[in-house]
CSV table of C-alpha atoms in Angstrom, one decimal:
chain,number,residue,atom,x,y,z
A,367,MET,CA,120.4,65.0,69.9
A,368,THR,CA,118.7,61.7,69.3
A,369,ALA,CA,121.2,58.9,68.8
A,370,PRO,CA,120.5,56.5,65.9
A,371,GLN,CA,120.2,53.6,68.4
A,372,ASP,CA,117.6,55.4,70.5
A,373,ILE,CA,114.9,54.5,68.0
A,374,ARG,CA,114.9,51.1,66.4
A,375,GLY,CA,112.4,50.2,63.7
A,376,GLY,CA,110.4,53.2,64.6
A,377,PHE,CA,110.1,52.4,68.4
A,378,PRO,CA,112.2,53.8,71.3
A,379,HIS,CA,114.8,51.6,72.9
A,380,SER,CA,114.2,50.9,76.6
A,381,GLN,CA,117.2,52.9,77.7
A,382,ALA,CA,116.1,55.8,75.6
A,383,VAL,CA,112.6,55.6,77.2
A,384,ARG,CA,114.0,56.0,80.7
A,385,ARG,CA,116.3,58.9,79.7
A,386,ALA,CA,113.5,60.7,77.7
A,387,TYR,CA,111.1,60.5,80.6
A,388,ASP,CA,113.7,61.9,83.0
A,389,GLU,CA,114.4,64.8,80.6
A,390,LEU,CA,110.7,65.4,80.0
A,391,ASP,CA,109.8,65.6,83.7
A,392,TYR,CA,112.9,67.6,84.5
A,393,ASN,CA,112.2,70.2,81.8
A,394,ARG,CA,108.6,70.3,82.7
A,395,ALA,CA,109.5,70.9,86.4
A,396,LEU,CA,111.9,73.7,85.5
A,397,ALA,CA,109.2,75.6,83.5
A,398,MET,CA,106.6,75.1,86.2
A,399,TYR,CA,109.0,76.3,88.9
A,400,ARG,CA,109.4,79.6,87.1
A,401,PHE,CA,105.8,80.0,86.2
A,402,PHE,CA,104.4,79.4,89.7
A,403,TYR,CA,107.1,81.2,91.6
A,404,PRO,CA,104.9,84.3,92.1
A,405,THR,CA,102.1,82.2,93.6
A,406,VAL,CA,104.5,80.4,96.0
A,407,SER,CA,106.1,83.7,96.9
A,408,LEU,CA,102.9,85.4,97.9
A,409,GLU,CA,101.8,82.3,99.9
A,410,ALA,CA,104.9,82.9,102.0
A,411,THR,CA,103.8,86.5,102.6
A,412,TRP,CA,100.3,85.4,103.5
A,413,ARG,CA,101.6,82.9,106.0
A,414,GLY,CA,104.0,85.4,107.4
A,415,ASN,CA,101.2,87.9,108.1
A,416,LEU,CA,99.1,85.3,109.8
A,417,SER,CA,102.0,84.0,111.9
A,418,ALA,CA,102.6,87.5,113.1
A,419,GLY,CA,99.0,88.0,114.2
A,420,ALA,CA,97.0,89.1,111.2
A,421,VAL,CA,93.5,87.5,110.8
A,422,PRO,CA,91.8,87.6,107.4
A,423,ASN,CA,89.0,90.2,107.2
A,424,THR,CA,89.5,91.0,110.9
A,425,VAL,CA,93.0,91.9,112.1
A,426,MET,CA,95.2,93.8,109.6
A,427,ALA,CA,98.9,94.4,109.7
A,428,LEU,CA,101.0,97.5,110.0
A,429,LEU,CA,104.7,97.6,109.2
A,430,VAL,CA,107.4,100.2,109.2
A,431,GLY,CA,110.0,98.4,107.1
A,432,SER,CA,113.5,97.7,108.5
A,433,PRO,CA,116.2,95.1,108.2
A,434,ASP,CA,114.5,93.3,111.1
A,435,GLN,CA,112.0,91.6,108.6
A,436,TYR,CA,112.6,89.4,105.6
A,437,VAL,CA,110.5,90.9,102.8
A,438,PHE,CA,111.4,91.0,99.1
A,439,THR,CA,112.7,94.5,98.4
A,440,ALA,CA,110.4,96.2,100.9
A,441,ASN,CA,111.5,99.6,102.0
A,442,SER,CA,111.4,101.9,105.0
A,443,ASP,CA,110.4,105.0,103.1
A,444,THR,CA,106.8,105.0,104.2
A,445,PRO,CA,104.7,102.9,106.6
A,446,TYR,CA,102.7,100.0,105.1
A,447,SER,CA,99.5,98.3,105.9
A,448,GLY,CA,98.9,94.7,104.7
A,449,LEU,CA,95.2,93.7,104.5
A,450,THR,CA,94.7,89.9,104.3
A,451,VAL,CA,91.3,89.5,102.7
A,452,ASP,CA,89.5,86.2,102.3
A,453,LEU,CA,86.7,86.1,99.7
A,454,SER,CA,85.5,82.5,100.4
A,455,ALA,CA,82.2,83.8,101.8
A,456,GLY,CA,81.6,86.4,99.1
A,457,PRO,CA,82.7,89.9,98.0
A,458,MET,CA,84.5,92.1,100.5
A,459,VAL,CA,84.6,95.9,100.6
A,460,VAL,CA,87.8,97.8,101.3
A,461,GLU,CA,86.9,101.4,102.1
A,462,ILE,CA,89.8,103.9,101.9
A,463,PRO,CA,89.6,107.2,103.6
A,464,PRO,CA,90.4,110.4,101.8
A,465,GLY,CA,94.1,111.3,101.9
A,466,THR,CA,97.5,110.5,100.6
A,467,LEU,CA,97.3,106.7,100.5
A,468,MET,CA,98.7,104.5,97.7
A,469,GLY,CA,97.5,101.0,97.4
A,470,THR,CA,97.0,98.0,95.2
A,471,ALA,CA,95.4,94.5,95.5
A,472,ASN,CA,96.9,91.3,94.2
A,473,ASP,CA,95.5,87.9,94.5
A,474,LEU,CA,97.5,84.9,95.6
A,475,ASN,CA,98.7,84.3,92.1
A,476,GLN,CA,100.2,87.8,92.3
A,477,LEU,CA,97.8,89.0,89.6
A,478,TRP,CA,96.7,92.5,89.7
A,479,VAL,CA,93.1,93.0,90.9
A,480,LEU,CA,92.8,96.8,91.3
A,481,ASP,CA,94.5,99.9,92.6
A,482,LEU,CA,93.3,101.9,95.6
A,483,GLY,CA,93.9,105.5,96.8
A,484,LEU,CA,96.0,107.9,94.8
A,485,PRO,CA,96.7,105.5,91.8
A,486,GLY,CA,93.2,104.1,91.8
A,487,PRO,CA,89.9,105.2,90.3
A,488,ALA,CA,89.0,107.3,93.4
A,489,GLY,CA,92.3,109.1,93.8
A,490,ALA,CA,92.7,111.1,97.0
A,491,ASP,CA,89.0,111.1,97.6
A,492,GLY,CA,89.1,107.5,99.0
A,493,GLY,CA,86.1,105.3,98.3
A,494,LYS,CA,84.6,101.8,98.5
A,495,HIS,CA,86.6,99.2,96.6
A,496,LEU,CA,84.9,95.9,96.0
A,497,LEU,CA,86.9,92.7,95.8
A,498,LEU,CA,85.0,90.0,93.9
A,499,PRO,CA,85.8,86.3,94.3
A,500,PRO,CA,86.7,84.0,91.3
A,501,GLY,CA,83.7,83.3,89.1
A,502,TYR,CA,81.5,85.9,90.8
A,503,ALA,CA,78.3,86.5,88.7
A,504,GLY,CA,76.3,88.6,91.1
A,505,PRO,CA,75.3,92.2,91.0
A,506,VAL,CA,77.8,95.0,91.7
A,507,PRO,CA,76.0,97.9,93.4
A,508,GLU,CA,76.5,101.5,92.3
A,509,GLY,CA,79.2,103.5,94.1
A,510,TYR,CA,81.8,100.7,94.3
A,511,PHE,CA,85.1,100.3,92.4
A,512,PRO,CA,85.2,96.5,91.6
A,513,GLY,CA,88.0,94.1,90.8
A,514,THR,CA,87.8,90.3,90.4
A,515,ALA,CA,90.4,88.0,91.8
A,516,THR,CA,91.5,84.6,90.5
A,517,THR,CA,91.9,83.3,94.1
A,518,ASN,CA,89.9,83.6,97.3
A,519,ARG,CA,92.8,85.1,99.1
A,520,VAL,CA,93.8,88.7,98.3
A,521,LEU,CA,96.5,90.8,99.7
A,522,VAL,CA,95.9,94.5,99.7
A,523,LEU,CA,99.0,96.6,100.3
A,524,VAL,CA,98.6,100.3,101.2
A,525,ARG,CA,101.3,102.8,101.9
A,526,ALA,CA,100.7,106.2,103.5
A,527,LEU,CA,102.7,109.2,102.2
A,528,PRO,CA,103.7,111.1,105.3
A,529,HIS,CA,103.6,114.9,105.5
A,530,GLY,CA,107.3,115.5,106.3
A,531,THR,CA,108.4,112.9,108.8
A,532,ASP,CA,105.1,112.5,110.6
A,533,VAL,CA,104.9,108.7,110.5
A,534,ASP,CA,102.4,108.6,113.4
A,535,ALA,CA,99.9,110.6,111.3
A,536,ALA,CA,100.5,108.4,108.3
A,537,ILE,CA,99.8,105.3,110.4
A,538,ALA,CA,96.7,106.9,111.9
A,539,LEU,CA,95.4,107.5,108.4
A,540,MET,CA,95.9,103.9,107.4
A,541,GLN,CA,94.0,102.8,110.5
A,542,GLN,CA,90.9,104.5,109.1
A,543,ILE,CA,90.8,101.8,106.4
A,544,THR,CA,87.8,99.4,106.9
A,545,VAL,CA,87.1,96.0,105.6
A,546,TYR,CA,83.7,94.3,105.6
A,547,PRO,CA,81.4,92.0,103.6
A,548,LEU,CA,79.3,93.4,100.8
A,549,GLY,CA,75.9,94.2,102.3
A,550,ALA,CA,77.3,94.9,105.8
A,551,ASP,CA,78.9,98.0,107.1
A,552,ALA,CA,82.1,99.1,108.9
A,553,GLU,CA,80.4,99.7,112.2
A,554,SER,CA,79.3,96.1,112.6
A,555,ASN,CA,82.6,94.7,111.3
A,556,PRO,CA,85.4,96.6,113.2
A,557,VAL,CA,89.0,96.1,112.1
A,558,ASP,CA,91.8,95.6,114.6
A,559,TRP,CA,95.5,96.2,113.8
A,560,VAL,CA,98.7,94.4,114.7
A,561,ASP,CA,102.1,96.1,114.5
A,562,LEU,CA,104.6,93.8,112.8
A,563,SER,CA,107.4,96.3,113.4
A,564,VAL,CA,107.7,95.6,117.1
A,565,GLN,CA,109.2,92.1,116.7
A,566,GLN,CA,112.3,91.0,114.8
A,567,GLY,CA,112.7,88.1,112.5
A,568,TRP,CA,109.3,87.8,110.7
A,569,ASP,CA,109.8,86.1,107.4
A,570,PHE,CA,107.5,87.0,104.6
A,571,SER,CA,109.6,85.5,101.8
A,572,PRO,CA,109.8,82.0,100.1
A,573,VAL,CA,113.6,81.8,100.5
A,574,ARG,CA,113.3,78.8,102.9
A,575,TRP,CA,111.3,76.8,100.2
A,576,GLU,CA,112.8,78.0,96.9
A,577,ASP,CA,115.6,75.5,96.4
A,578,ASN,CA,114.2,72.3,97.8
A,579,LEU,CA,111.2,69.9,97.7
A,580,ASP,CA,109.2,72.1,100.0
A,581,TYR,CA,108.6,74.4,97.0
A,582,TRP,CA,106.5,71.7,95.4
A,583,ARG,CA,104.8,70.8,98.7
A,584,VAL,CA,103.7,74.3,99.2
A,585,LEU,CA,102.4,74.6,95.6
A,586,HIS,CA,100.5,71.4,96.1
A,587,GLU,CA,98.9,72.8,99.3
A,588,ILE,CA,97.8,76.0,97.4
A,589,LEU,CA,96.1,73.9,94.7
A,590,GLN,CA,94.1,72.2,97.4
A,591,THR,CA,92.9,75.5,99.0
A,592,GLU,CA,92.3,77.7,96.0
A,593,PRO,CA,90.0,77.4,93.0
A,594,PRO,CA,91.8,76.8,89.7
A,595,ASN,CA,92.5,79.7,87.5
A,596,PRO,CA,91.0,79.0,84.0
A,597,ALA,CA,93.9,80.8,82.4
A,598,TYR,CA,96.3,78.3,83.9
A,599,ARG,CA,94.7,75.1,82.5
A,600,HIS,CA,97.8,74.2,80.5
A,601,GLN,CA,100.1,74.7,83.5
A,602,TYR,CA,97.9,72.6,85.7
A,603,GLY,CA,98.2,69.9,83.1
A,604,GLU,CA,102.0,70.1,83.4
A,605,LEU,CA,101.8,69.9,87.2
A,606,ALA,CA,99.6,66.9,86.9
A,607,ALA,CA,102.2,65.1,84.9
A,608,LEU,CA,104.5,65.7,87.8
A,609,GLY,CA,102.1,64.3,90.3
A,610,ILE,CA,100.9,67.6,91.7
A,611,VAL,CA,97.1,67.6,91.3
A,612,ARG,CA,94.1,69.2,93.0
A,613,ASP,CA,92.1,66.7,95.2
A,614,ALA,CA,94.9,64.2,95.2
A,615,PRO,CA,97.8,63.5,97.6
A,616,PHE,CA,101.4,64.4,96.8
A,617,TYR,CA,103.7,61.5,97.3
A,618,PRO,CA,106.5,61.6,94.8
A,619,ASP,CA,108.6,58.4,94.5
A,620,ARG,CA,112.4,58.4,94.8
A,621,ARG,CA,112.8,59.2,91.1
A,622,MET,CA,110.4,62.1,91.1
A,623,THR,CA,111.7,63.4,94.4
A,624,ALA,CA,115.2,63.7,92.9
A,625,ILE,CA,113.9,65.4,89.8
A,626,LEU,CA,111.7,67.9,91.6
A,627,THR,CA,114.4,68.7,94.2
A,628,ASP,CA,117.0,69.3,91.5
A,629,ALA,CA,114.6,71.3,89.5
A,630,ALA,CA,114.0,73.6,92.5
A,631,ARG,CA,117.7,74.1,92.9
A,632,ARG,CA,118.3,74.7,89.2
A,633,GLY,CA,115.1,76.8,88.8
A,634,HIS,CA,116.2,79.0,91.6
A,635,LEU,CA,119.5,79.5,89.8
A,636,HIS,CA,117.8,80.3,86.6
A,637,LEU,CA,115.7,83.0,88.2
A,638,CYS,CA,118.8,84.4,90.0
A,639,VAL,CA,120.7,84.6,86.7
A,640,GLN,CA,117.8,86.3,84.9
A,641,SER,CA,117.4,88.8,87.7
A,642,PHE,CA,121.1,89.5,88.5
A,643,ALA,CA,122.9,88.7,85.3
A,644,ASP,CA,120.3,89.9,82.9
A,645,ARG,CA,121.5,90.3,79.3
A,646,ARG,CA,118.4,91.9,77.7
A,647,LEU,CA,119.3,95.2,76.1
A,648,ASP,CA,116.2,96.9,77.3
A,649,ARG,CA,117.3,96.6,80.9
A,650,ILE,CA,119.7,99.6,80.6
A,651,VAL,CA,118.3,102.9,81.9
A,652,TRP,CA,121.0,105.2,80.3
A,653,PRO,CA,123.6,104.4,77.6
A,654,ASP,CA,127.0,103.3,79.0
A,655,SER,CA,125.4,102.9,82.5
A,656,ARG,CA,125.2,100.0,84.9
A,657,TRP,CA,121.8,101.0,86.2
A,658,GLU,CA,118.9,98.8,85.1
A,659,TRP,CA,115.2,99.0,85.1
A,660,ALA,CA,113.9,96.9,88.0
A,661,VAL,CA,110.8,96.3,85.8
A,662,LEU,CA,111.4,95.5,82.2
A,663,ARG,CA,107.8,96.1,81.0
A,664,PRO,CA,106.4,99.6,81.6
A,665,GLU,CA,103.2,99.3,79.5
A,666,ASN,CA,101.0,97.9,82.2
A,667,GLY,CA,101.0,96.1,85.5
A,668,THR,CA,100.6,92.6,84.0
A,669,PHE,CA,103.7,92.1,81.8
A,670,ASP,CA,101.4,91.8,78.7
A,671,THR,CA,102.5,93.0,75.3
A,672,ASP,CA,100.8,92.7,71.9
A,673,GLY,CA,100.5,89.0,71.3
A,674,TYR,CA,102.2,87.6,74.3
A,675,THR,CA,103.0,87.8,78.0
A,676,ASP,CA,106.6,88.6,78.7
A,677,LEU,CA,107.4,85.7,81.0
A,678,TYR,CA,111.1,86.6,81.2
A,679,ALA,CA,110.2,90.1,82.6
A,680,ARG,CA,107.7,88.5,84.9
A,681,GLU,CA,110.2,86.1,86.3
A,682,LYS,CA,112.9,88.7,86.7
A,683,TRP,CA,110.6,91.0,88.7
A,684,PHE,CA,109.1,88.3,91.0
A,685,TYR,CA,112.4,86.8,91.9
A,686,GLN,CA,113.5,90.1,93.6
A,687,ALA,CA,110.1,91.8,94.4
A,688,GLN,CA,106.4,91.2,95.0
A,689,ILE,CA,103.2,92.7,93.7
A,690,GLU,CA,102.3,94.0,90.3
A,691,SER,CA,100.5,97.2,89.5
A,692,PRO,CA,100.2,99.6,86.6
A,693,ALA,CA,101.1,102.5,88.9
A,694,MET,CA,104.3,100.7,90.0
A,695,PHE,CA,105.5,100.0,86.5
A,696,ALA,CA,104.7,103.2,84.5
A,697,ARG,CA,107.5,105.2,83.1
A,698,GLU,CA,106.0,108.7,82.7
A,699,PRO,CA,106.0,111.9,84.6
A,700,GLY,CA,103.4,111.9,87.4
A,701,ALA,CA,103.6,108.1,87.9
A,702,GLY,CA,103.4,107.0,91.5
A,703,SER,CA,107.1,105.9,91.6
A,704,LEU,CA,109.9,104.3,89.6
A,705,TYR,CA,112.6,101.8,90.6
A,706,TRP,CA,116.2,101.6,89.3
A,707,LEU,CA,118.2,98.5,90.1
A,708,GLY,CA,121.9,99.0,90.9
A,709,LEU,CA,124.0,95.8,91.4
A,710,ARG,CA,127.3,96.5,89.7
A,711,ASP,CA,130.1,99.1,90.0
A,712,SER,CA,131.5,101.2,87.2
A,713,ALA,CA,133.8,98.3,86.2
A,714,GLY,CA,131.0,95.9,85.9
A,715,ALA,CA,131.7,93.9,89.0
A,716,TYR,CA,129.0,93.0,91.5
A,717,LEU,CA,128.6,95.1,94.6
A,718,GLU,CA,130.1,93.1,97.5
A,719,GLY,CA,130.2,93.7,101.2
A,720,ALA,CA,134.0,94.0,101.8
A,721,GLY,CA,134.3,96.8,99.2
A,722,TYR,CA,134.1,100.5,99.8
A,723,TYR,CA,131.9,102.4,97.3
A,724,SER,CA,130.6,105.9,96.7
A,725,LEU,CA,127.7,107.1,94.7
A,726,THR,CA,127.4,110.8,93.8
A,727,VAL,CA,123.8,111.8,93.2
A,728,PRO,CA,123.2,114.8,91.1
A,729,GLN,CA,120.9,117.4,92.7
A,730,PRO,CA,118.0,118.0,92.6
A,731,VAL,CA,116.7,114.5,92.1
A,732,PRO,CA,113.7,114.6,89.7
A,733,ALA,CA,111.1,113.7,92.4
A,734,SER,CA,108.1,115.8,93.1
A,735,LEU,CA,107.6,113.9,96.4
A,736,PHE,CA,110.8,112.3,97.7
A,737,TRP,CA,113.4,109.7,96.9
A,738,SER,CA,115.5,107.0,98.5
A,739,ILE,CA,118.2,104.4,98.0
A,740,THR,CA,117.8,101.1,99.8
A,741,VAL,CA,120.4,98.3,100.1
A,742,TYR,CA,119.4,94.7,99.9
A,743,ASP,CA,121.1,91.4,100.7
A,744,ALA,CA,121.4,89.5,97.4
A,745,ARG,CA,120.8,86.2,99.2
A,746,THR,CA,117.5,87.1,100.8
A,747,ARG,CA,116.4,90.1,98.6
A,748,SER,CA,115.4,91.8,101.8
A,749,GLU,CA,116.9,94.8,103.5
A,750,LEU,CA,120.5,94.2,104.4
A,751,LYS,CA,120.9,93.6,108.1
A,752,ALA,CA,124.2,94.9,109.5
A,753,PRO,CA,125.1,96.1,113.0
A,754,GLN,CA,124.1,99.6,111.9
A,755,ASN,CA,120.6,98.2,111.4
A,756,ARG,CA,119.7,100.8,108.7
A,757,ALA,CA,119.6,99.9,105.0
A,758,ALA,CA,118.4,103.1,103.5
A,759,LEU,CA,119.2,106.7,102.9
A,760,ARG,CA,116.1,108.8,102.4
A,761,SER,CA,115.4,112.4,101.4
A,762,LEU,CA,112.6,112.6,104.0
A,763,TYR,CA,114.8,111.5,106.9
A,764,GLU,CA,118.6,111.2,106.8
A,765,LEU,CA,119.0,113.5,103.8
A,766,ALA,CA,116.3,116.0,104.7
A,767,ASP,CA,118.8,118.8,105.2
A,768,ILE,CA,121.0,118.4,102.1
A,769,ASP,CA,121.8,121.2,99.8
A,770,THR,CA,119.8,120.4,96.6
A,771,ALA,CA,122.0,122.7,94.6
A,772,ALA,CA,125.1,120.6,95.0
A,773,PRO,CA,125.9,117.0,94.2
A,774,LEU,CA,125.4,114.6,97.1
A,775,THR,CA,127.9,111.8,97.7
A,776,LEU,CA,126.7,108.7,99.5
A,777,TYR,CA,129.0,105.9,100.9
A,778,PHE,CA,128.6,102.1,101.2
A,779,GLY,CA,131.1,99.8,103.0
A,780,PRO,CA,131.7,97.8,106.1
A,781,THR,CA,133.0,100.8,108.2
A,782,PRO,CA,132.1,104.5,107.8
A,783,PRO,CA,134.5,106.6,105.7
A,784,PRO,CA,136.6,109.0,107.6
A,785,ASN,CA,135.4,112.6,108.1
A,786,THR,CA,131.9,111.7,106.7
A,787,PRO,CA,128.6,112.0,108.5
A,788,THR,CA,127.2,108.5,109.2
A,789,ASP,CA,123.8,109.7,107.8
A,790,ARG,CA,125.5,109.6,104.4
A,791,TRP,CA,126.7,105.9,104.8
A,792,VAL,CA,125.1,102.4,104.7
A,793,GLN,CA,127.0,99.6,106.3
A,794,THR,CA,127.7,96.4,104.3
A,795,ILE,CA,128.8,92.9,105.4
A,796,PRO,CA,132.0,91.3,104.1
A,797,GLY,CA,131.2,88.1,102.2
A,798,THR,CA,127.6,89.2,101.4
A,799,GLY,CA,126.6,90.6,98.0
A,800,TRP,CA,124.2,93.5,97.9
A,801,PHE,CA,122.2,95.5,95.4
A,802,THR,CA,120.1,98.6,95.6
A,803,TYR,CA,116.8,100.1,94.5
A,804,PHE,CA,117.0,103.8,93.8
A,805,ARG,CA,113.3,104.9,94.2
A,806,VAL,CA,111.8,108.2,92.9
A,807,TYR,CA,108.4,109.1,94.1
A,808,GLY,CA,106.4,111.4,91.9
A,809,PRO,CA,109.0,111.3,89.1
A,810,THR,CA,109.2,114.3,86.8
A,811,GLY,CA,110.4,114.7,83.2
A,812,PRO,CA,114.2,114.6,83.7
A,813,ALA,CA,113.8,111.1,85.2
A,814,PHE,CA,112.8,109.8,81.7
A,815,ASP,CA,114.2,112.2,79.1
A,816,GLY,CA,117.9,111.6,79.9
A,817,THR,CA,118.6,115.1,81.1
A,818,TRP,CA,119.2,113.7,84.6
A,819,GLN,CA,121.3,110.5,85.1
A,820,LEU,CA,122.7,108.6,88.0
A,821,PRO,CA,126.4,107.8,87.7
A,822,ASP,CA,127.6,104.3,88.6
A,823,PHE,CA,128.9,103.1,91.9
A,824,HIS,CA,132.6,103.8,92.2
A,825,ARG,CA,134.7,101.3,94.2
A,826,HIS,CA,137.6,102.7,96.3
A,827,GLY,CA,139.0,99.5,97.7
């Protein structure tokens, strides 16, 4: 509240001026931290791909996910390809072969550009997808599926759905993807591939920046290399008030350095709270259940509702995950996939690495394709890395031989439970909090109408 002595004769007192500017800049920084987190996050993924050997438009990345990489809530259910596409020189074609491929393109702001493969306009037939740079006003030839980005850099993620456990065939299908400039052809612009799975420790996350001044340094660098998004004009104005401007150096003084550093720490806390201590009622999947929707807005892939953008839902999602897409968020039978977030046990306590837990999964799971449960380190939001070096239990692999007529009990804890196959157990780490995504691919009606429900995690000790 404003104290009576802060304003004297209609003018602010000198001490009130200093305090007010500190408050204004701090609150401004907190809001901008949350708003631009998706952009900074995908910048980390872009840099991670390049450091691992990817080259925009030329060398594309392959990844079979594992705990050996740091990637926000990635999974090892299917192999991925990551296409780093640069539109600086003009539109680029991403040609998808026919087959069981699922993909989406997001620009560096993590704004959806278009879907490819099964969830896209071409479906299983493949086709030529045209990525258009910001402000493009040229012609779009017939026979292309276009999408316009707000940045020159675009990340296209494609996953291949294997037939059974034939991962090699799935990877071979992805390697038929071609990328080339509009007006050229695939033969004159061959694509090479680098396998990111063969080395450990690649970091595709912004964790190293997210609670310190480097967050703002990276954001400033992005502003220098990407064209402004007209929809972000107001937000760029707020950044300018903090000294973060396009075509100008970033040299915060001692006061602003302290404000921005603390805003990064507190902003990170705020995102963590919204994501892992969410109090919105619409987060709950089933009444009297601890399971939450990982994505709060199912209407589309952009968090838009009638009259406003749900920034809270946007912030929750991008703290723990990456990439937005209508196919990822839909809650209806036949959608590509759905994600349930599990981070508390039946008593409401967080899942933690020293505890022993069980989860009994009713069978059959309402998945027309397959399902999985993946364990993530709450600190890194990446697959939990324990000596077991396996963070997932999957119906295609470890659980392929289960009896789908009987409930299936899975176990989580620092050591395997006695008299239980280790392919029913994921190892956790004492002192490390963890959460899960329960994924259903090709969900069917019972996943939505309440006739099938997951029970909560039960703690045994």
